[in-house]
Amino acid sequence: MSMDENMELRARLSELSKRIDTKIRDLKSQGVMKGVVREAAANWKLQHFNLTETAKAGTRPPSELAKDLEILSLAFERWLARTDKTFEA
């Protein structure tokens, strides 16, 4: 992985981590971090952690990691939209 690819991937992983953490804080403040929502939040954190560790290990091509990150990001955005709609005030 070139230095530029590595830095870009880490920046994108960091951005997704912030989005996940922000959403979890929001859900906690709304009092809805229970059951299925709690499990889903834990799953997003785990998937992100696994992808981050794989990137650190450098065992997969950057193009594969970028695709996996894009898939995870899009899936998270869809979950956000569904969750936001469900818990709208």
XYZ file of N, CA and C in Angstrom:
267
model
N 0.867 -1.164 0.000
C 0.000 0.000 0.000
C 0.915 1.228 0.000
N 0.706 2.105 -0.960
C 1.524 3.317 -0.997
C 1.172 4.204 0.191
N 2.048 5.129 0.472
C 1.832 6.033 1.602
C 0.554 6.843 1.410
N 0.326 7.344 0.184
C -0.880 8.129 -0.094
C -2.147 7.298 0.080
N -2.128 6.064 -0.449
C -3.299 5.190 -0.316
C -3.566 4.875 1.148
N -2.499 4.609 1.875
C -2.623 4.292 3.293
C -3.202 5.479 4.063
N -2.704 6.670 3.780
C -3.192 7.863 4.479
C -4.652 8.143 4.133
N -5.007 7.978 2.863
C -6.394 8.210 2.454
C -7.329 7.201 3.118
N -6.925 5.940 3.125
C -7.745 4.906 3.749
C -7.906 5.171 5.243
N -6.836 5.528 5.910
C -6.914 5.828 7.346
C -7.813 7.029 7.617
N -7.739 8.027 6.756
C -8.598 9.209 6.920
C -10.064 8.832 6.748
N -10.352 7.996 5.763
C -11.737 7.568 5.540
C -12.227 6.690 6.682
N -11.360 5.822 7.186
C -11.724 4.994 8.341
C -11.985 5.867 9.564
N -11.171 6.867 9.752
C -11.345 7.782 10.880
C -12.669 8.532 10.772
N -12.992 8.993 9.588
C -14.254 9.712 9.370
C -15.447 8.811 9.679
N -15.395 7.568 9.212
C -16.495 6.644 9.489
C -16.588 6.361 10.984
N -15.461 6.202 11.633
C -15.460 5.971 13.079
C -16.153 7.115 13.813
N -15.852 8.335 13.408
C -16.487 9.499 14.032
C -17.992 9.493 13.804
N -18.417 9.131 12.592
C -19.859 9.095 12.291
C -20.561 8.028 13.130
N -19.930 6.866 13.256
C -20.515 5.792 14.059
C -20.612 6.234 15.520
N -19.532 6.772 16.053
C -19.525 7.211 17.456
C -20.549 8.315 17.718
N -20.663 9.245 16.784
C -21.643 10.329 16.929
C -23.053 9.772 16.962
N -23.349 8.833 16.085
C -24.696 8.261 16.044
C -24.988 7.487 17.325
N -24.013 6.758 17.816
C -24.211 6.015 19.062
C -24.491 6.980 20.218
N -23.743 8.069 20.292
C -24.004 9.074 21.340
C -25.414 9.644 21.204
N -25.829 9.943 19.965
C -27.174 10.472 19.733
C -28.246 9.486 20.191
N -28.065 8.225 19.848
C -29.052 7.211 20.232
C -29.105 7.047 21.748
N -27.941 7.093 22.392
C -27.912 7.014 23.858
C -28.635 8.199 24.477
N -28.404 9.386 23.943
C -29.043 10.581 24.506
C -30.554 10.562 24.289
N -31.005 9.866 23.245
C -32.441 9.734 22.986
C -33.063 8.614 23.821
N -32.207 7.815 24.471
C -32.706 6.725 25.296
C -33.182 5.518 24.510
N -32.670 5.347 23.298
C -33.141 4.233 22.460
C -32.059 3.184 22.196
N -30.961 3.223 22.956
C -29.890 2.240 22.782
C -30.250 0.960 23.514
N -31.223 0.247 22.978
C -31.703 -0.988 23.590
C -31.906 -2.030 22.506
N -31.853 -3.290 22.900
C -32.202 -4.389 22.021
C -31.505 -4.373 20.676
N -32.312 -4.375 19.628
C -31.815 -4.462 18.256
C -30.916 -3.278 17.910
N -31.258 -2.105 18.376
C -30.455 -0.909 18.086
C -29.077 -1.038 18.729
N -29.031 -1.516 19.965
C -27.748 -1.710 20.654
C -26.901 -2.749 19.923
N -27.529 -3.844 19.502
C -26.806 -4.883 18.770
C -26.266 -4.350 17.449
N -27.074 -3.586 16.745
C -26.641 -3.019 15.467
C -25.468 -2.070 15.675
N -25.546 -1.236 16.690
C -24.462 -0.294 16.972
C -23.164 -1.044 17.281
N -23.264 -2.089 18.077
C -22.082 -2.891 18.395
C -21.525 -3.549 17.135
N -22.411 -3.981 16.255
C -21.985 -4.607 15.008
C -21.235 -3.617 14.115
N -21.728 -2.368 14.032
C -21.028 -1.357 13.226
C -19.633 -1.114 13.784
N -19.535 -1.015 15.106
C -18.230 -0.802 15.738
C -17.288 -1.975 15.440
N -17.811 -3.197 15.520
C -16.995 -4.381 15.276
C -16.532 -4.452 13.823
N -17.437 -4.216 12.896
C -17.056 -4.245 11.481
C -15.986 -3.191 11.187
N -16.162 -2.012 11.755
C -15.180 -0.951 11.550
C -13.834 -1.350 12.155
N -13.853 -1.897 13.352
C -12.625 -2.343 14.011
C -11.904 -3.384 13.161
N -12.652 -4.370 12.666
C -12.044 -5.422 11.853
C -11.403 -4.859 10.589
N -12.077 -3.942 9.937
C -11.534 -3.334 8.728
C -10.289 -2.501 9.052
N -10.325 -1.787 10.157
C -9.168 -0.991 10.576
C -7.966 -1.884 10.866
N -8.191 -2.980 11.557
C -7.101 -3.903 11.873
C -6.534 -4.539 10.609
N -7.395 -4.874 9.665
C -6.936 -5.434 8.393
C -6.083 -4.417 7.647
N -6.508 -3.167 7.659
C -5.733 -2.108 6.998
C -4.366 -1.944 7.665
N -4.337 -1.990 8.989
C -3.069 -1.854 9.713
C -2.119 -3.004 9.390
N -2.684 -4.201 9.244
C -1.866 -5.384 8.980
C -1.271 -5.356 7.572
N -1.941 -4.675 6.660
C -1.442 -4.592 5.290
C -1.474 -5.903 4.540
N -2.393 -6.776 4.911
C -2.449 -8.102 4.303
C -3.350 -8.195 3.077
N -4.081 -7.133 2.785
C -4.973 -7.140 1.620
C -4.672 -5.941 0.741
N -4.922 -6.082 -0.548
C -4.668 -4.967 -1.469
C -5.524 -3.748 -1.120
N -4.967 -2.560 -1.295
C -5.701 -1.332 -0.984
C -7.029 -1.226 -1.721
N -7.063 -1.712 -2.953
C -8.316 -1.621 -3.719
C -9.425 -2.433 -3.059
N -9.090 -3.589 -2.510
C -10.085 -4.408 -1.804
C -10.548 -3.710 -0.529
N -9.611 -3.162 0.208
C -9.964 -2.461 1.445
C -10.835 -1.248 1.155
N -10.511 -0.531 0.089
C -11.308 0.642 -0.281
C -12.733 0.227 -0.632
N -12.878 -0.887 -1.337
C -14.223 -1.384 -1.679
C -14.980 -1.786 -0.419
N -14.305 -2.501 0.464
C -14.953 -2.913 1.715
C -15.368 -1.704 2.547
N -14.518 -0.692 2.572
C -14.844 0.523 3.314
C -16.043 1.228 2.689
N -16.087 1.280 1.375
C -17.219 1.913 0.692
C -18.517 1.158 0.988
N -18.464 -0.160 0.947
C -19.639 -0.982 1.245
C -20.097 -0.741 2.682
N -19.154 -0.753 3.619
C -19.494 -0.522 5.026
C -20.084 0.873 5.220
N -19.491 1.860 4.586
C -19.984 3.238 4.709
C -21.397 3.378 4.169
N -21.638 2.812 2.997
C -22.977 2.903 2.401
C -24.013 2.162 3.242
N -23.645 0.991 3.735
C -24.572 0.229 4.579
C -24.873 1.004 5.864
N -23.858 1.627 6.437
C -24.066 2.422 7.645
C -24.991 3.604 7.358
N -24.799 4.277 6.234
C -25.661 5.410 5.871
C -27.113 4.968 5.709
N -27.323 3.805 5.123
C -28.690 3.274 4.989
C -29.280 3.000 6.365
N -28.492 2.404 7.245
C -28.964 2.128 8.601
C -29.287 3.436 9.317
N -28.427 4.441 9.139
C -28.683 5.752 9.735
C -30.029 6.300 9.288
N -30.282 6.228 7.997
C -31.535 6.760 7.458
C -32.733 6.023 8.052
N -32.645 4.698 8.125
C -33.754 3.923 8.698
C -33.926 4.235 10.178
N -32.823 4.305 10.897
C -32.877 4.575 12.332
C -33.419 5.972 12.599
N -32.933 6.951 11.848
C -33.415 8.322 12.029
C -34.907 8.415 11.761
N -35.369 7.730 10.737
C -36.799 7.765 10.406
C -37.618 7.108 11.518
N -37.113 6.012 12.054
C -37.822 5.285 13.106
C -37.945 6.110 14.381
N -36.883 6.837 14.723
C -36.860 7.548 16.000
C -37.023 9.052 15.865
N -37.615 9.504 14.767
C -37.870 10.939 14.614
C -38.774 11.424 15.739
N -38.493 12.608 16.189
C -39.284 13.167 17.296
C -40.634 13.636 16.821
